[in-house]
Short mmCIF file of C-alpha atoms in Angstrom, two decimals:
data_model
loop_
_atom_site.label_atom_id
_atom_site.label_comp_id
_atom_site.label_asym_id
_atom_site.label_seq_id
_atom_site.Cartn_x
_atom_site.Cartn_y
_atom_site.Cartn_z
CA MET B 5 0.10 -0.05 -0.01
CA ILE B 6 1.24 3.88 -1.29
CA LEU B 7 0.93 6.52 1.23
CA ARG B 8 1.19 9.56 0.41
CA ILE B 9 2.82 11.86 3.03
CA ILE B 10 2.90 15.82 3.06
CA VAL B 11 6.11 16.57 5.25
CA ALA B 12 5.02 20.05 4.70
CA ILE B 13 2.29 22.11 4.93
CA LEU B 14 1.17 25.50 2.60
CA LEU B 15 2.63 28.30 5.25
CA ILE B 16 -0.89 29.10 6.05
CA MET B 17 -0.58 31.22 9.67
CA ALA B 18 -0.96 34.36 10.88
CA LEU B 19 2.47 36.65 10.38
CA SER B 20 2.06 37.55 13.68
CA THR B 21 2.98 34.03 15.13
CA THR B 22 5.46 33.36 12.41
CA LEU B 23 8.88 34.30 12.66
CA TYR B 24 9.54 34.31 16.35
CA THR B 25 7.70 30.70 16.64
CA TRP B 26 9.37 29.47 13.60
CA LEU B 27 12.99 30.60 15.10
CA ASN B 28 12.34 28.84 18.19
CA ASP B 29 10.56 25.56 17.55
CA GLN B 30 11.76 23.22 19.64
CA ASN B 31 10.93 19.58 20.72
CA PRO B 32 8.11 19.06 23.75
CA LEU B 33 10.84 20.96 26.83
CA PRO B 34 9.74 20.16 30.62
CA LYS B 35 11.84 22.89 32.07
CA SER B 36 11.33 26.82 32.77
CA VAL B 37 13.92 28.90 32.20
CA GLY B 38 15.34 30.50 36.41
CA LYS B 39 13.58 27.85 38.18
CA ASP B 40 16.31 24.92 37.93
CA GLY B 41 18.99 23.61 36.44
CA LYS B 42 22.09 25.46 35.67
CA ILE B 43 22.49 28.65 33.50
CA MET B 44 26.15 28.92 31.98
CA LEU B 45 27.83 31.77 30.13
CA LYS B 46 29.69 30.91 27.19
CA THR B 47 30.40 34.20 25.60
CA LYS B 48 31.62 38.16 26.37
CA LEU B 49 28.82 40.33 27.81
CA PRO B 50 28.18 43.27 25.37
CA GLU B 51 28.96 46.95 27.45
CA ILE B 52 26.62 48.55 26.46
CA LYS B 53 24.44 51.06 27.93
CA VAL B 54 22.34 53.24 26.04
CA ALA B 55 20.17 52.48 22.94
CA ALA B 56 18.37 53.98 20.16
CA VAL B 57 14.14 54.56 20.50
CA TYR B 58 11.84 54.02 17.29
CA ARG B 59 8.56 55.20 17.24
CA ILE B 60 6.13 52.75 14.88
CA VAL B 61 4.51 55.63 12.52
CA ASP B 62 2.60 53.04 10.33
CA VAL B 63 2.09 49.49 9.91
CA GLU B 64 1.69 47.73 6.85
CA ARG B 65 -0.63 44.23 6.68
CA VAL B 66 -0.78 42.21 3.47
CA LEU B 67 -2.11 39.02 3.45
CA ILE B 68 -2.75 36.81 0.04
CA PRO B 69 -4.34 33.61 0.71
CA PRO B 70 -3.44 30.42 -1.50
CA LYS B 71 -3.70 30.56 -5.18
CA LYS B 72 -4.40 27.03 -5.82
CA ASN B 73 -3.77 23.43 -3.74
CA LEU B 74 -0.93 21.55 -4.77
CA ARG B 75 -2.28 19.88 -7.38
CA GLU B 76 -2.27 22.69 -9.53
CA VAL B 77 1.25 23.07 -9.53
CA LYS B 78 3.14 22.49 -12.44
CA PHE B 79 6.69 23.98 -12.04
CA VAL B 80 8.58 24.51 -8.87
CA PRO B 81 11.75 26.75 -9.49
CA SER B 82 14.74 26.86 -8.02
CA GLU B 83 15.55 28.59 -4.43
CA SER B 84 17.50 31.69 -5.90
CA GLU B 85 14.69 31.99 -8.60
CA ALA B 86 12.33 31.81 -5.80
CA ILE B 87 13.74 34.75 -4.07
CA ASN B 88 14.47 36.82 -7.26
CA ILE B 89 10.21 36.51 -8.08
CA LEU B 90 9.43 37.19 -4.69
CA ASN B 91 11.45 40.28 -4.64
CA SER B 92 10.50 41.63 -8.08
CA TYR B 93 6.78 41.17 -6.72
CA LEU B 94 7.49 42.96 -3.57
CA ASN B 95 9.99 45.76 -5.20
CA ILE B 96 12.20 44.95 -1.94
CA SER B 97 14.40 47.76 -2.66
CA GLY B 98 11.80 49.66 -0.54
CA TYR B 99 11.94 47.75 2.49
CA ASN B 100 15.27 48.98 4.59
CA GLY B 101 16.72 46.20 6.89
CA LEU B 102 15.20 42.92 5.37
CA VAL B 103 16.59 40.15 6.09
CA LEU B 104 16.48 36.49 4.64
CA LYS B 105 16.13 34.24 7.46
CA ASN B 106 14.84 30.74 5.65
CA VAL B 107 14.57 29.48 2.38
CA GLU B 108 13.87 25.76 1.36
CA THR B 109 12.02 23.77 -1.42
CA VAL B 110 9.10 22.01 0.19
CA THR B 111 7.89 18.67 -1.11
CA THR B 112 5.65 15.72 -0.55
CA LYS B 113 6.86 12.13 -0.25
CA THR B 114 5.35 8.87 -1.21
CA ILE B 115 6.11 5.91 0.83
CA ASN B 116 5.61 2.32 0.60
CA THR B 117 4.09 1.64 4.12
CA LYS B 118 5.45 -1.92 4.08
CA THR B 119 9.40 -1.52 3.13
CA GLY B 120 9.10 2.10 4.47
CA GLU B 121 11.34 3.29 1.22
CA ILE B 122 10.54 6.50 0.24
CA THR B 123 9.52 6.17 -4.01
CA LYS B 124 8.86 9.62 -4.89
CA VAL B 125 9.90 13.01 -3.84
CA LYS B 126 7.57 15.59 -5.63
CA PRO B 127 8.47 19.63 -5.31
CA GLU B 128 5.59 21.45 -3.97
CA PHE B 129 6.74 25.10 -3.77
CA VAL B 130 9.87 27.66 -2.24
CA SER B 131 9.00 28.63 0.83
CA ILE B 132 10.50 31.98 1.81
CA VAL B 133 11.13 33.62 5.38
CA TYR B 134 12.43 37.58 5.76
CA GLY B 135 12.85 38.97 9.14
CA ARG B 136 13.81 42.47 10.01
CA GLU B 137 16.65 44.80 11.51
CA ILE B 138 17.12 47.96 11.92
CA ASN B 139 20.91 49.47 11.96
CA GLY B 140 21.66 45.95 12.48
CA THR B 141 19.26 44.88 15.42
CA PRO B 142 16.81 42.60 15.10
CA VAL B 143 13.50 42.74 15.64
CA ILE B 144 11.77 40.03 17.41
CA GLY B 145 8.70 38.66 19.29
CA PRO B 146 5.69 37.36 18.58
CA ALA B 147 4.29 40.26 16.55
CA ALA B 148 7.67 41.07 14.37
CA ASP B 149 7.92 42.34 11.07
CA GLY B 150 9.02 40.35 8.49
CA ILE B 151 7.57 38.30 5.16
CA VAL B 152 6.66 34.89 5.02
CA ALA B 153 5.97 33.48 1.29
CA ALA B 154 5.18 30.88 -1.39
CA VAL B 155 6.48 30.52 -4.49
CA ALA B 156 6.00 28.22 -7.46
CA ASP B 157 4.55 28.16 -11.38
CA ASN B 158 7.20 31.50 -11.60
CA GLU B 159 4.52 33.64 -9.44
CA VAL B 160 4.17 34.27 -5.42
CA ILE B 161 1.55 31.92 -4.38
CA TYR B 162 0.91 33.13 -0.91
CA LEU B 163 2.16 36.06 1.20
CA SER B 164 1.78 37.40 4.46
CA LYS B 165 3.30 40.22 5.74
CA LEU B 166 4.02 42.92 8.51
CA TRP B 167 5.84 46.00 7.72
CA ARG B 168 6.24 48.86 10.00
CA LYS B 169 7.61 52.26 8.95
CA VAL B 170 9.64 53.70 12.06
CA GLU B 171 11.24 56.97 13.11
CA LYS B 172 13.77 57.00 15.24
CA ILE B 173 13.06 59.49 18.32
CA GLY B 174 15.78 59.18 20.48
CA GLU B 175 17.87 57.62 22.65
CA LYS B 176 17.56 55.65 26.22
CA ARG B 177 19.25 54.30 29.00
CA ILE B 178 19.23 50.38 29.71
CA ILE B 179 20.54 48.35 31.87
CA THR B 180 23.57 46.59 31.19
CA ALA B 181 23.83 43.16 30.29
CA GLU B 182 25.08 42.00 33.10
CA ASN B 183 22.07 43.61 34.60
CA ALA B 184 19.88 41.42 32.41
CA LEU B 185 21.27 38.34 33.19
CA LYS B 186 20.43 38.60 36.48
CA LYS B 187 16.94 38.96 35.80
CA LEU B 188 17.40 36.06 33.62
CA GLU B 189 18.11 33.66 36.51
CA TYR B 190 15.70 34.80 38.80
CA GLY B 191 13.15 34.47 35.65
CA GLU B 192 12.12 37.67 34.82
CA LEU B 193 11.35 37.18 31.29
CA LEU B 194 9.08 38.41 28.77
CA ASN B 195 8.91 35.16 26.96
CA ASN B 196 8.32 32.44 28.58
CA PRO B 197 11.14 29.45 27.00
CA LEU B 198 11.36 26.16 27.87
CA TYR B 199 13.88 23.83 27.45
CA THR B 200 15.53 19.89 28.47
CA GLY B 201 17.97 18.54 30.63
CA THR B 202 19.45 20.73 33.42
CA LYS B 203 22.23 22.42 31.58
CA LEU B 204 21.59 26.06 29.39
CA GLU B 205 24.64 27.53 28.08
CA ILE B 206 24.47 31.24 26.71
CA ARG B 207 26.15 31.33 23.38
CA ASP B 208 25.45 35.03 22.54
CA VAL B 209 24.33 38.17 23.72
CA LYS B 210 22.65 41.38 21.97
CA LEU B 211 19.94 43.81 21.89
CA ALA B 212 16.80 43.28 19.82
CA TYR B 213 13.86 45.48 19.55
CA TYR B 214 10.70 43.42 20.86
CA ALA B 215 7.77 44.04 19.15
CA GLU B 216 4.93 42.10 21.31
CA ASN B 217 1.48 43.22 19.14
CA GLU B 218 0.30 45.16 16.36
CA ASN B 219 -0.42 47.96 18.14
CA GLN B 220 2.40 49.36 19.85
CA LYS B 221 3.15 52.44 19.76
CA TYR B 222 7.19 51.74 19.74
CA TYR B 223 9.55 49.01 19.69
CA LYS B 224 10.54 47.76 23.28
CA VAL B 225 14.66 47.39 23.39
CA VAL B 226 15.45 44.11 24.71
CA TRP B 227 18.07 41.82 25.96
CA LEU B 228 18.01 38.75 23.52
CA PHE B 229 20.13 35.48 24.93
CA LYS B 230 21.01 32.72 22.44
CA CYS B 231 20.75 29.79 23.86
CA VAL B 232 21.99 25.97 23.89
CA ASP B 233 20.16 23.38 26.00
CA GLU B 234 21.60 20.02 26.60
CA TYR B 235 20.18 18.22 23.51
CA GLY B 236 21.29 20.83 21.05
CA ASN B 237 18.04 22.99 21.05
CA TRP B 238 18.46 26.99 20.52
CA VAL B 239 16.62 28.51 22.96
CA ASP B 240 15.79 32.13 22.80
CA ILE B 241 15.87 34.20 26.23
CA ILE B 242 14.42 37.38 26.37
CA VAL B 243 14.69 40.50 28.85
CA ASP B 244 13.43 43.83 28.89
CA ALA B 245 16.58 45.92 28.99
CA SER B 246 13.82 49.14 30.35
CA SER B 247 16.19 50.77 33.11
#
């Protein structure tokens, strides 16, 4: 008996959860940060005491539902061609700080259920995920700016976009990375990350702008701790940088 298994479904999801969830997709994780276990610093803490503040002037939201189902797709371009198709569609030069986060060809597989052998692999579309940085500082959070698209038959067949027009209004003093680490150890976090095992290694620490929802007036300045647990899962921990 041949069973056709779809290994990836067209990216029909709200952009409000796309980028942050995609970057933090983990196996089931039982332990909360700051509760038990050992947190080990494996990198140098940045010495930054002031950060730029950005006001959100306008928000652009676009959702183009899937134009066709997978059975209708006849041609899947290469990943580089798909990026060019999307960039041309978006007029990419108008998006300052756009950063390519992921591109992959999504396939369906036909599997022989008796032998477990994959008998056919069929490309269905190319998925593309863009994030955003502002002067090199990433925008993160459940409502982070970004673009999620699917390309097939030399056209964009799905698009979800959330993009903000912002302006710098000044600078503000922030807590040091050292003090942010103390808040992390006490579990004073903006997100609720989980991890496996008893140890968590902090591999990188950087400033970021946090987008909690689509209606906020300013980006929140945060410290982002990029960590790895004992099983190699990447875990993002976010601490408010407000002084």
